[in-house]
Amino acid sequence: MGCGSLVLGILILFASNVVIAKMYKAITSTHPAPTPFLGVSRYNPGYLFYPVMWFVWTGILTLPLITFTMYRSWQIRQREGKIFRIVVVLLIFAVFYIIGLSFVAQKTSRYMVIFLPTISLLTAIGAMQIARLTQKKWISYLVLVIIFSVQALPILRLYPYYRAYYHPLLSAKWVEEKTAPITGAGLDLAADYLNAKPDAERLRVRHTWFCKDFAHYFIGETGYYKYDPSTHNFDYDLEYLYDRQIIHTPMDISEDTTYRKAALKREQTVPRKLEHIIRLNGVNYVWIYRVIKPEPTDNTDGLSG
């Protein structure tokens, strides 16, 4: 027992050291890739990043239902103290978690995942409390069905591209210009478009690091290789929304800029023409450019009339 406890303690100390080191790095160091936010590109997008991005991806009724949850739980706190205490604990966790994240230097949207179940619970409590306002069960069930439908249908209609969802009060143009997109959305559709071309397996497509998933769907050749004007070594050029958003110099400074340079790989001017745009939920995600190649000329040297 003593040996086992000693080994377990050493493992816990080792794991704690790794976790603390990772947490310290996230708190003090920005992400190596800049984040587009509110029209500019920054390595640290600031304190408003998480609240704004949460609203962008929140459901239509989420905020109204959470507001009603707070109001109703306070109203019934005397006779249903357990619900009141649960709501208070959930609210304290959600508020302090989002505030804590906002002070961390390294900001990515996936860090919000931990607090989303709390938001879902608060929303569900609000829906249940609204349904309980009537004594008739069929009306209560109808209210729940309506609430679920209003919340879910704007997302379900995007099947299978649920990640392209954004709050209906926002415009597609605002989302495209002011927020960080979900990297990878629409690349399968870009591949489908090019796969439908004659001799698609012979096509060569250049893309950036952020389009790397394109290769999983495309039947032709893909890569980051450079354009050779003498041989025209690829046929199409792909740009992703994220590429366009961070192509300009970020507004702040990062310790590591190699990631951004390596990921973009836009050193060359390529003669090209826009052929197709992949849109999801009104937002432009992928631009497909056809490389313009010189027209072949007949060599008439040495021919007699």
PDB file of C-alpha atoms in Angstrom:
ATOM      1  CA  MET A   1       0.000   0.000   0.000  1.00  0.00           C
ATOM      2  CA  GLY A   2       2.820   2.349   0.886  1.00  0.00           C
ATOM      3  CA  CYS A   3       4.673   1.697  -2.393  1.00  0.00           C
ATOM      4  CA  GLY A   4       1.483   2.066  -4.371  1.00  0.00           C
ATOM      5  CA  SER A   5       0.668   5.373  -2.661  1.00  0.00           C
ATOM      6  CA  LEU A   6       4.211   6.617  -3.329  1.00  0.00           C
ATOM      7  CA  VAL A   7       4.015   5.740  -7.032  1.00  0.00           C
ATOM      8  CA  LEU A   8       0.569   7.341  -7.297  1.00  0.00           C
ATOM      9  CA  GLY A   9       1.825  10.488  -5.576  1.00  0.00           C
ATOM     10  CA  ILE A  10       4.784  10.753  -7.958  1.00  0.00           C
ATOM     11  CA  LEU A  11       2.492  10.356 -10.969  1.00  0.00           C
ATOM     12  CA  ILE A  12       0.142  13.022  -9.634  1.00  0.00           C
ATOM     13  CA  LEU A  13       3.026  15.421  -9.059  1.00  0.00           C
ATOM     14  CA  PHE A  14       4.378  14.758 -12.558  1.00  0.00           C
ATOM     15  CA  ALA A  15       0.952  15.255 -14.158  1.00  0.00           C
ATOM     16  CA  SER A  16       0.335  18.402 -12.104  1.00  0.00           C
ATOM     17  CA  ASN A  17       3.653  19.842 -13.216  1.00  0.00           C
ATOM     18  CA  VAL A  18       2.786  19.255 -16.885  1.00  0.00           C
ATOM     19  CA  VAL A  19      -0.719  20.715 -16.488  1.00  0.00           C
ATOM     20  CA  ILE A  20       0.520  23.775 -14.605  1.00  0.00           C
ATOM     21  CA  ALA A  21       3.229  24.374 -17.210  1.00  0.00           C
ATOM     22  CA  LYS A  22       0.656  24.194 -20.021  1.00  0.00           C
ATOM     23  CA  MET A  23      -1.704  26.514 -18.138  1.00  0.00           C
ATOM     24  CA  TYR A  24       1.074  29.021 -17.486  1.00  0.00           C
ATOM     25  CA  LYS A  25       2.013  29.040 -21.159  1.00  0.00           C
ATOM     26  CA  ALA A  26      -1.607  29.604 -22.199  1.00  0.00           C
ATOM     27  CA  ILE A  27      -1.997  32.434 -19.695  1.00  0.00           C
ATOM     28  CA  THR A  28       1.190  34.272 -20.638  1.00  0.00           C
ATOM     29  CA  SER A  29       1.794  33.393 -24.325  1.00  0.00           C
ATOM     30  CA  THR A  30      -0.484  34.101 -27.267  1.00  0.00           C
ATOM     31  CA  HIS A  31      -1.431  31.537 -29.897  1.00  0.00           C
ATOM     32  CA  PRO A  32       1.146  31.353 -32.725  1.00  0.00           C
ATOM     33  CA  ALA A  33      -1.604  32.036 -35.300  1.00  0.00           C
ATOM     34  CA  PRO A  34      -3.379  35.416 -35.251  1.00  0.00           C
ATOM     35  CA  THR A  35      -7.139  35.574 -34.701  1.00  0.00           C
ATOM     36  CA  PRO A  36      -9.437  37.725 -36.858  1.00  0.00           C
ATOM     37  CA  PHE A  37     -11.852  39.602 -34.596  1.00  0.00           C
ATOM     38  CA  LEU A  38     -14.015  42.698 -35.106  1.00  0.00           C
ATOM     39  CA  GLY A  39     -12.367  43.502 -38.402  1.00  0.00           C
ATOM     40  CA  VAL A  40      -8.697  43.248 -37.391  1.00  0.00           C
ATOM     41  CA  SER A  41      -6.175  40.467 -36.940  1.00  0.00           C
ATOM     42  CA  ARG A  42      -4.577  40.056 -33.503  1.00  0.00           C
ATOM     43  CA  TYR A  43      -2.592  37.411 -31.658  1.00  0.00           C
ATOM     44  CA  ASN A  44      -4.556  38.368 -28.537  1.00  0.00           C
ATOM     45  CA  PRO A  45      -8.036  39.490 -29.656  1.00  0.00           C
ATOM     46  CA  GLY A  46      -8.851  41.071 -26.281  1.00  0.00           C
ATOM     47  CA  TYR A  47     -11.341  40.747 -23.430  1.00  0.00           C
ATOM     48  CA  LEU A  48     -14.467  40.832 -25.597  1.00  0.00           C
ATOM     49  CA  PHE A  49     -13.494  37.828 -27.705  1.00  0.00           C
ATOM     50  CA  TYR A  50     -15.264  35.088 -25.724  1.00  0.00           C
ATOM     51  CA  PRO A  51     -18.481  37.009 -24.924  1.00  0.00           C
ATOM     52  CA  VAL A  52     -18.866  38.091 -28.559  1.00  0.00           C
ATOM     53  CA  MET A  53     -18.036  34.692 -30.049  1.00  0.00           C
ATOM     54  CA  TRP A  54     -20.403  32.999 -27.618  1.00  0.00           C
ATOM     55  CA  PHE A  55     -23.207  35.298 -28.743  1.00  0.00           C
ATOM     56  CA  VAL A  56     -22.369  34.647 -32.397  1.00  0.00           C
ATOM     57  CA  TRP A  57     -22.891  30.903 -31.913  1.00  0.00           C
ATOM     58  CA  THR A  58     -25.697  31.019 -29.348  1.00  0.00           C
ATOM     59  CA  GLY A  59     -29.266  29.921 -30.031  1.00  0.00           C
ATOM     60  CA  ILE A  60     -32.137  32.322 -30.683  1.00  0.00           C
ATOM     61  CA  LEU A  61     -33.795  31.757 -27.307  1.00  0.00           C
ATOM     62  CA  THR A  62     -30.718  31.081 -25.177  1.00  0.00           C
ATOM     63  CA  LEU A  63     -30.341  34.580 -23.706  1.00  0.00           C
ATOM     64  CA  PRO A  64     -34.107  35.114 -23.148  1.00  0.00           C
ATOM     65  CA  LEU A  65     -34.414  31.721 -21.472  1.00  0.00           C
ATOM     66  CA  ILE A  66     -31.394  32.308 -19.196  1.00  0.00           C
ATOM     67  CA  THR A  67     -32.822  35.690 -18.246  1.00  0.00           C
ATOM     68  CA  PHE A  68     -36.144  34.067 -17.395  1.00  0.00           C
ATOM     69  CA  THR A  69     -34.295  31.366 -15.435  1.00  0.00           C
ATOM     70  CA  MET A  70     -32.707  34.005 -13.209  1.00  0.00           C
ATOM     71  CA  TYR A  71     -35.984  35.874 -12.748  1.00  0.00           C
ATOM     72  CA  ARG A  72     -38.083  32.795 -12.047  1.00  0.00           C
ATOM     73  CA  SER A  73     -35.567  31.112  -9.710  1.00  0.00           C
ATOM     74  CA  TRP A  74     -35.441  34.289  -7.628  1.00  0.00           C
ATOM     75  CA  GLN A  75     -39.226  34.455  -7.626  1.00  0.00           C
ATOM     76  CA  ILE A  76     -39.638  30.876  -6.305  1.00  0.00           C
ATOM     77  CA  ARG A  77     -36.546  30.822  -4.072  1.00  0.00           C
ATOM     78  CA  GLN A  78     -38.603  30.373  -0.899  1.00  0.00           C
ATOM     79  CA  ARG A  79     -40.637  27.332  -1.898  1.00  0.00           C
ATOM     80  CA  GLU A  80     -38.105  25.759  -4.316  1.00  0.00           C
ATOM     81  CA  GLY A  81     -34.765  26.568  -2.779  1.00  0.00           C
ATOM     82  CA  LYS A  82     -33.001  23.670  -4.483  1.00  0.00           C
ATOM     83  CA  ILE A  83     -33.654  25.081  -7.968  1.00  0.00           C
ATOM     84  CA  PHE A  84     -32.525  28.508  -6.797  1.00  0.00           C
ATOM     85  CA  ARG A  85     -29.254  27.131  -5.399  1.00  0.00           C
ATOM     86  CA  ILE A  86     -28.565  25.127  -8.576  1.00  0.00           C
ATOM     87  CA  VAL A  87     -29.147  28.189 -10.760  1.00  0.00           C
ATOM     88  CA  VAL A  88     -26.871  30.332  -8.580  1.00  0.00           C
ATOM     89  CA  VAL A  89     -24.039  27.763  -8.744  1.00  0.00           C
ATOM     90  CA  LEU A  90     -24.385  27.406 -12.521  1.00  0.00           C
ATOM     91  CA  LEU A  91     -24.407  31.177 -13.047  1.00  0.00           C
ATOM     92  CA  ILE A  92     -21.369  31.723 -10.818  1.00  0.00           C
ATOM     93  CA  PHE A  93     -19.418  29.046 -12.708  1.00  0.00           C
ATOM     94  CA  ALA A  94     -20.412  30.417 -16.153  1.00  0.00           C
ATOM     95  CA  VAL A  95     -19.611  34.040 -15.280  1.00  0.00           C
ATOM     96  CA  PHE A  96     -16.275  33.338 -13.584  1.00  0.00           C
ATOM     97  CA  TYR A  97     -15.211  30.862 -16.265  1.00  0.00           C
ATOM     98  CA  ILE A  98     -15.815  33.298 -19.142  1.00  0.00           C
ATOM     99  CA  ILE A  99     -14.145  36.134 -17.195  1.00  0.00           C
ATOM    100  CA  GLY A 100     -11.163  33.925 -16.404  1.00  0.00           C
ATOM    101  CA  LEU A 101     -10.790  32.908 -20.044  1.00  0.00           C
ATOM    102  CA  SER A 102     -10.875  36.550 -21.113  1.00  0.00           C
ATOM    103  CA  PHE A 103      -7.697  37.288 -19.139  1.00  0.00           C
ATOM    104  CA  VAL A 104      -5.788  34.388 -20.729  1.00  0.00           C
ATOM    105  CA  ALA A 105      -3.409  35.499 -23.493  1.00  0.00           C
ATOM    106  CA  GLN A 106      -3.942  32.407 -25.679  1.00  0.00           C
ATOM    107  CA  LYS A 107      -7.512  32.595 -26.962  1.00  0.00           C
ATOM    108  CA  THR A 108      -9.192  29.987 -29.152  1.00  0.00           C
ATOM    109  CA  SER A 109     -12.908  29.325 -29.473  1.00  0.00           C
ATOM    110  CA  ARG A 110     -12.662  25.686 -28.404  1.00  0.00           C
ATOM    111  CA  TYR A 111     -11.869  26.763 -24.840  1.00  0.00           C
ATOM    112  CA  MET A 112     -15.560  27.704 -24.502  1.00  0.00           C
ATOM    113  CA  VAL A 113     -16.644  24.068 -24.775  1.00  0.00           C
ATOM    114  CA  ILE A 114     -16.265  23.467 -21.030  1.00  0.00           C
ATOM    115  CA  PHE A 115     -18.814  26.096 -20.051  1.00  0.00           C
ATOM    116  CA  LEU A 116     -21.385  25.299 -22.763  1.00  0.00           C
ATOM    117  CA  PRO A 117     -23.062  22.447 -20.797  1.00  0.00           C
ATOM    118  CA  THR A 118     -23.700  24.979 -18.014  1.00  0.00           C
ATOM    119  CA  ILE A 119     -25.371  27.316 -20.483  1.00  0.00           C
ATOM    120  CA  SER A 120     -27.458  24.429 -21.821  1.00  0.00           C
ATOM    121  CA  LEU A 121     -28.629  23.550 -18.299  1.00  0.00           C
ATOM    122  CA  LEU A 122     -29.623  27.145 -17.552  1.00  0.00           C
ATOM    123  CA  THR A 123     -31.503  27.293 -20.852  1.00  0.00           C
ATOM    124  CA  ALA A 124     -33.282  24.003 -20.146  1.00  0.00           C
ATOM    125  CA  ILE A 125     -34.294  25.167 -16.649  1.00  0.00           C
ATOM    126  CA  GLY A 126     -35.817  28.300 -18.145  1.00  0.00           C
ATOM    127  CA  ALA A 127     -37.759  26.262 -20.694  1.00  0.00           C
ATOM    128  CA  MET A 128     -39.074  23.939 -17.966  1.00  0.00           C
ATOM    129  CA  GLN A 129     -40.117  26.862 -15.782  1.00  0.00           C
ATOM    130  CA  ILE A 130     -42.067  28.424 -18.654  1.00  0.00           C
ATOM    131  CA  ALA A 131     -43.805  25.102 -19.300  1.00  0.00           C
ATOM    132  CA  ARG A 132     -44.756  24.850 -15.612  1.00  0.00           C
ATOM    133  CA  LEU A 133     -46.639  28.144 -15.703  1.00  0.00           C
ATOM    134  CA  THR A 134     -49.690  26.291 -17.035  1.00  0.00           C
ATOM    135  CA  GLN A 135     -51.585  23.526 -15.241  1.00  0.00           C
ATOM    136  CA  LYS A 136     -52.464  21.662 -18.443  1.00  0.00           C
ATOM    137  CA  LYS A 137     -49.915  19.056 -19.445  1.00  0.00           C
ATOM    138  CA  TRP A 138     -50.637  19.217 -23.169  1.00  0.00           C
ATOM    139  CA  ILE A 139     -49.971  22.947 -23.163  1.00  0.00           C
ATOM    140  CA  SER A 140     -46.735  22.394 -21.231  1.00  0.00           C
ATOM    141  CA  TYR A 141     -45.581  19.811 -23.783  1.00  0.00           C
ATOM    142  CA  LEU A 142     -46.583  22.104 -26.635  1.00  0.00           C
ATOM    143  CA  VAL A 143     -44.552  24.964 -25.116  1.00  0.00           C
ATOM    144  CA  LEU A 144     -41.486  22.714 -24.831  1.00  0.00           C
ATOM    145  CA  VAL A 145     -41.873  21.526 -28.423  1.00  0.00           C
ATOM    146  CA  ILE A 146     -42.134  25.120 -29.661  1.00  0.00           C
ATOM    147  CA  ILE A 147     -39.073  26.218 -27.668  1.00  0.00           C
ATOM    148  CA  PHE A 148     -37.044  23.238 -28.909  1.00  0.00           C
ATOM    149  CA  SER A 149     -38.123  23.861 -32.505  1.00  0.00           C
ATOM    150  CA  VAL A 150     -37.230  27.561 -32.417  1.00  0.00           C
ATOM    151  CA  GLN A 151     -33.816  26.702 -30.962  1.00  0.00           C
ATOM    152  CA  ALA A 152     -33.005  23.706 -33.152  1.00  0.00           C
ATOM    153  CA  LEU A 153     -34.496  24.397 -36.591  1.00  0.00           C
ATOM    154  CA  PRO A 154     -32.061  27.218 -37.564  1.00  0.00           C
ATOM    155  CA  ILE A 155     -29.232  24.749 -36.872  1.00  0.00           C
ATOM    156  CA  LEU A 156     -30.825  21.610 -38.317  1.00  0.00           C
ATOM    157  CA  ARG A 157     -31.574  23.368 -41.603  1.00  0.00           C
ATOM    158  CA  LEU A 158     -27.799  23.617 -42.178  1.00  0.00           C
ATOM    159  CA  TYR A 159     -27.393  19.821 -42.228  1.00  0.00           C
ATOM    160  CA  PRO A 160     -24.698  18.538 -42.396  1.00  0.00           C
ATOM    161  CA  TYR A 161     -22.797  21.825 -41.934  1.00  0.00           C
ATOM    162  CA  TYR A 162     -23.975  22.723 -38.445  1.00  0.00           C
ATOM    163  CA  ARG A 163     -20.761  24.582 -37.658  1.00  0.00           C
ATOM    164  CA  ALA A 164     -21.722  27.275 -40.163  1.00  0.00           C
ATOM    165  CA  TYR A 165     -24.486  28.436 -37.792  1.00  0.00           C
ATOM    166  CA  TYR A 166     -24.509  31.963 -36.376  1.00  0.00           C
ATOM    167  CA  HIS A 167     -27.144  33.982 -34.517  1.00  0.00           C
ATOM    168  CA  PRO A 168     -29.973  35.036 -36.886  1.00  0.00           C
ATOM    169  CA  LEU A 169     -29.758  38.652 -35.689  1.00  0.00           C
ATOM    170  CA  LEU A 170     -26.318  38.882 -37.315  1.00  0.00           C
ATOM    171  CA  SER A 171     -25.694  39.233 -41.037  1.00  0.00           C
ATOM    172  CA  ALA A 172     -23.503  36.896 -43.071  1.00  0.00           C
ATOM    173  CA  LYS A 173     -21.334  39.839 -44.108  1.00  0.00           C
ATOM    174  CA  TRP A 174     -20.727  40.844 -40.477  1.00  0.00           C
ATOM    175  CA  VAL A 175     -19.838  37.274 -39.506  1.00  0.00           C
ATOM    176  CA  GLU A 176     -17.481  36.965 -42.482  1.00  0.00           C
ATOM    177  CA  GLU A 177     -15.678  40.221 -41.747  1.00  0.00           C
ATOM    178  CA  LYS A 178     -15.712  40.412 -37.947  1.00  0.00           C
ATOM    179  CA  THR A 179     -15.385  36.888 -36.536  1.00  0.00           C
ATOM    180  CA  ALA A 180     -13.065  33.905 -36.653  1.00  0.00           C
ATOM    181  CA  PRO A 181     -14.467  31.174 -38.929  1.00  0.00           C
ATOM    182  CA  ILE A 182     -14.590  27.462 -38.232  1.00  0.00           C
ATOM    183  CA  THR A 183     -11.528  26.225 -40.134  1.00  0.00           C
ATOM    184  CA  GLY A 184     -12.307  23.432 -42.596  1.00  0.00           C
ATOM    185  CA  ALA A 185     -15.963  24.169 -43.337  1.00  0.00           C
ATOM    186  CA  GLY A 186     -16.779  23.915 -47.055  1.00  0.00           C
ATOM    187  CA  LEU A 187     -13.579  22.224 -48.196  1.00  0.00           C
ATOM    188  CA  ASP A 188     -15.456  19.026 -49.057  1.00  0.00           C
ATOM    189  CA  LEU A 189     -17.786  21.052 -51.299  1.00  0.00           C
ATOM    190  CA  ALA A 190     -14.781  22.654 -52.994  1.00  0.00           C
ATOM    191  CA  ALA A 191     -13.416  19.164 -53.645  1.00  0.00           C
ATOM    192  CA  ASP A 192     -16.806  18.010 -54.980  1.00  0.00           C
ATOM    193  CA  TYR A 193     -16.819  20.933 -57.403  1.00  0.00           C
ATOM    194  CA  LEU A 194     -13.366  20.112 -58.769  1.00  0.00           C
ATOM    195  CA  ASN A 195     -13.960  16.344 -58.697  1.00  0.00           C
ATOM    196  CA  ALA A 196     -16.797  16.894 -61.165  1.00  0.00           C
ATOM    197  CA  LYS A 197     -14.349  18.338 -63.716  1.00  0.00           C
ATOM    198  CA  PRO A 198     -13.263  16.212 -66.694  1.00  0.00           C
ATOM    199  CA  ASP A 199     -10.048  14.326 -65.859  1.00  0.00           C
ATOM    200  CA  ALA A 200     -10.216  15.607 -62.287  1.00  0.00           C
ATOM    201  CA  GLU A 201      -7.660  13.046 -61.167  1.00  0.00           C
ATOM    202  CA  ARG A 202      -5.071  14.865 -63.320  1.00  0.00           C
ATOM    203  CA  LEU A 203      -5.768  18.309 -61.880  1.00  0.00           C
ATOM    204  CA  ARG A 204      -3.199  19.902 -59.582  1.00  0.00           C
ATOM    205  CA  VAL A 205      -4.413  22.249 -56.859  1.00  0.00           C
ATOM    206  CA  ARG A 206      -2.371  24.559 -54.667  1.00  0.00           C
ATOM    207  CA  HIS A 207      -3.735  25.488 -51.272  1.00  0.00           C
ATOM    208  CA  THR A 208      -2.609  26.902 -47.946  1.00  0.00           C
ATOM    209  CA  TRP A 209      -2.131  25.098 -44.646  1.00  0.00           C
ATOM    210  CA  PHE A 210      -5.663  26.033 -43.586  1.00  0.00           C
ATOM    211  CA  CYS A 211      -7.040  24.145 -46.606  1.00  0.00           C
ATOM    212  CA  LYS A 212      -5.114  20.969 -45.823  1.00  0.00           C
ATOM    213  CA  ASP A 213      -8.312  18.937 -45.248  1.00  0.00           C
ATOM    214  CA  PHE A 214      -9.166  19.536 -48.893  1.00  0.00           C
ATOM    215  CA  ALA A 215      -6.739  16.754 -49.818  1.00  0.00           C
ATOM    216  CA  HIS A 216      -8.901  14.173 -48.023  1.00  0.00           C
ATOM    217  CA  TYR A 217     -11.766  14.770 -50.470  1.00  0.00           C
ATOM    218  CA  PHE A 218     -10.019  15.671 -53.740  1.00  0.00           C
ATOM    219  CA  ILE A 219      -9.080  12.906 -56.184  1.00  0.00           C
ATOM    220  CA  GLY A 220      -6.332  14.901 -57.915  1.00  0.00           C
ATOM    221  CA  GLU A 221      -2.988  16.237 -56.706  1.00  0.00           C
ATOM    222  CA  THR A 222      -2.682  18.796 -53.919  1.00  0.00           C
ATOM    223  CA  GLY A 223       0.155  20.545 -52.142  1.00  0.00           C
ATOM    224  CA  TYR A 224       1.775  23.731 -50.893  1.00  0.00           C
ATOM    225  CA  TYR A 225       4.405  23.734 -53.619  1.00  0.00           C
ATOM    226  CA  LYS A 226       5.373  26.953 -55.367  1.00  0.00           C
ATOM    227  CA  TYR A 227       3.982  28.131 -58.640  1.00  0.00           C
ATOM    228  CA  ASP A 228       6.400  27.819 -61.557  1.00  0.00           C
ATOM    229  CA  PRO A 229       5.519  30.331 -64.302  1.00  0.00           C
ATOM    230  CA  SER A 230       7.580  28.440 -66.851  1.00  0.00           C
ATOM    231  CA  THR A 231       5.764  25.116 -66.458  1.00  0.00           C
ATOM    232  CA  HIS A 232       2.440  26.234 -64.850  1.00  0.00           C
ATOM    233  CA  ASN A 233       2.737  23.358 -62.423  1.00  0.00           C
ATOM    234  CA  PHE A 234      -0.790  23.563 -61.042  1.00  0.00           C
ATOM    235  CA  ASP A 235      -4.260  24.209 -62.427  1.00  0.00           C
ATOM    236  CA  TYR A 236      -6.234  25.684 -59.535  1.00  0.00           C
ATOM    237  CA  ASP A 237      -5.486  27.838 -56.532  1.00  0.00           C
ATOM    238  CA  LEU A 238      -7.571  27.694 -53.337  1.00  0.00           C
ATOM    239  CA  GLU A 239      -8.057  30.427 -50.764  1.00  0.00           C
ATOM    240  CA  TYR A 240      -9.843  30.003 -47.451  1.00  0.00           C
ATOM    241  CA  LEU A 241     -11.715  32.680 -45.506  1.00  0.00           C
ATOM    242  CA  TYR A 242      -9.165  32.493 -42.702  1.00  0.00           C
ATOM    243  CA  ASP A 243      -6.349  33.049 -45.222  1.00  0.00           C
ATOM    244  CA  ARG A 244      -7.925  36.324 -46.292  1.00  0.00           C
ATOM    245  CA  GLN A 245      -8.609  37.468 -42.765  1.00  0.00           C
ATOM    246  CA  ILE A 246      -5.018  37.136 -41.507  1.00  0.00           C
ATOM    247  CA  ILE A 247      -3.108  37.993 -44.691  1.00  0.00           C
ATOM    248  CA  HIS A 248      -2.527  41.516 -43.382  1.00  0.00           C
ATOM    249  CA  THR A 249      -0.047  42.299 -40.621  1.00  0.00           C
ATOM    250  CA  PRO A 250      -1.582  41.685 -37.155  1.00  0.00           C
ATOM    251  CA  MET A 251      -2.234  44.699 -34.931  1.00  0.00           C
ATOM    252  CA  ASP A 252      -0.159  43.316 -32.053  1.00  0.00           C
ATOM    253  CA  ILE A 253       3.125  41.430 -31.650  1.00  0.00           C
ATOM    254  CA  SER A 254       3.773  37.724 -31.108  1.00  0.00           C
ATOM    255  CA  GLU A 255       6.909  35.919 -30.044  1.00  0.00           C
ATOM    256  CA  ASP A 256       6.463  33.401 -32.873  1.00  0.00           C
ATOM    257  CA  THR A 257       5.614  34.585 -36.406  1.00  0.00           C
ATOM    258  CA  THR A 258       6.962  31.552 -38.257  1.00  0.00           C
ATOM    259  CA  TYR A 259       3.629  29.734 -37.975  1.00  0.00           C
ATOM    260  CA  ARG A 260       1.747  32.488 -39.776  1.00  0.00           C
ATOM    261  CA  LYS A 261       4.321  32.735 -42.572  1.00  0.00           C
ATOM    262  CA  ALA A 262       4.524  28.982 -43.063  1.00  0.00           C
ATOM    263  CA  ALA A 263       0.759  28.567 -42.994  1.00  0.00           C
ATOM    264  CA  LEU A 264      -0.071  31.253 -45.551  1.00  0.00           C
ATOM    265  CA  LYS A 265       2.593  30.561 -48.209  1.00  0.00           C
ATOM    266  CA  ARG A 266       1.455  33.404 -50.458  1.00  0.00           C
ATOM    267  CA  GLU A 267       4.837  34.548 -51.712  1.00  0.00           C
ATOM    268  CA  GLN A 268       3.946  34.505 -55.397  1.00  0.00           C
ATOM    269  CA  THR A 269       1.626  36.396 -57.697  1.00  0.00           C
ATOM    270  CA  VAL A 270      -0.314  33.853 -59.702  1.00  0.00           C
ATOM    271  CA  PRO A 271      -2.215  34.681 -62.912  1.00  0.00           C
ATOM    272  CA  ARG A 272      -5.667  33.410 -62.035  1.00  0.00           C
ATOM    273  CA  LYS A 273      -9.384  33.980 -62.443  1.00  0.00           C
ATOM    274  CA  LEU A 274     -12.122  33.449 -59.875  1.00  0.00           C
ATOM    275  CA  GLU A 275     -14.242  30.504 -60.979  1.00  0.00           C
ATOM    276  CA  HIS A 276     -16.351  29.499 -57.990  1.00  0.00           C
ATOM    277  CA  ILE A 277     -17.099  30.423 -54.357  1.00  0.00           C
ATOM    278  CA  ILE A 278     -18.250  27.967 -51.693  1.00  0.00           C
ATOM    279  CA  ARG A 279     -20.876  29.552 -49.417  1.00  0.00           C
ATOM    280  CA  LEU A 280     -22.377  28.117 -46.252  1.00  0.00           C
ATOM    281  CA  ASN A 281     -25.243  29.917 -44.548  1.00  0.00           C
ATOM    282  CA  GLY A 282     -24.496  32.990 -46.658  1.00  0.00           C
ATOM    283  CA  VAL A 283     -20.824  33.201 -45.636  1.00  0.00           C
ATOM    284  CA  ASN A 284     -18.068  32.824 -48.258  1.00  0.00           C
ATOM    285  CA  TYR A 285     -15.664  30.136 -47.067  1.00  0.00           C
ATOM    286  CA  VAL A 286     -13.623  28.969 -50.067  1.00  0.00           C
ATOM    287  CA  TRP A 287     -12.545  30.783 -53.242  1.00  0.00           C
ATOM    288  CA  ILE A 288     -11.592  28.546 -56.179  1.00  0.00           C
ATOM    289  CA  TYR A 289      -9.334  30.224 -58.752  1.00  0.00           C
ATOM    290  CA  ARG A 290      -8.464  28.786 -62.139  1.00  0.00           C
ATOM    291  CA  VAL A 291      -4.849  29.449 -63.079  1.00  0.00           C
ATOM    292  CA  ILE A 292      -4.652  31.321 -66.358  1.00  0.00           C
ATOM    293  CA  LYS A 293      -2.223  29.616 -68.693  1.00  0.00           C
ATOM    294  CA  PRO A 294      -0.946  31.092 -71.963  1.00  0.00           C
ATOM    295  CA  GLU A 295      -2.728  29.965 -75.090  1.00  0.00           C
ATOM    296  CA  PRO A 296      -0.686  27.467 -77.141  1.00  0.00           C
ATOM    297  CA  THR A 297       0.720  28.941 -80.350  1.00  0.00           C
ATOM    298  CA  ASP A 298       1.414  27.030 -83.548  1.00  0.00           C
ATOM    299  CA  ASN A 299       5.057  27.018 -84.608  1.00  0.00           C
ATOM    300  CA  THR A 300       5.089  27.880 -88.317  1.00  0.00           C
ATOM    301  CA  ASP A 301       8.857  28.259 -88.644  1.00  0.00           C
ATOM    302  CA  GLY A 302      10.250  26.416 -91.640  1.00  0.00           C
ATOM    303  CA  LEU A 303       6.862  25.894 -93.302  1.00  0.00           C
ATOM    304  CA  SER A 304       6.544  26.970 -96.917  1.00  0.00           C
ATOM    305  CA  GLY A 305       3.476  28.583 -98.402  1.00  0.00           C
TER     306      GLY A 305
END
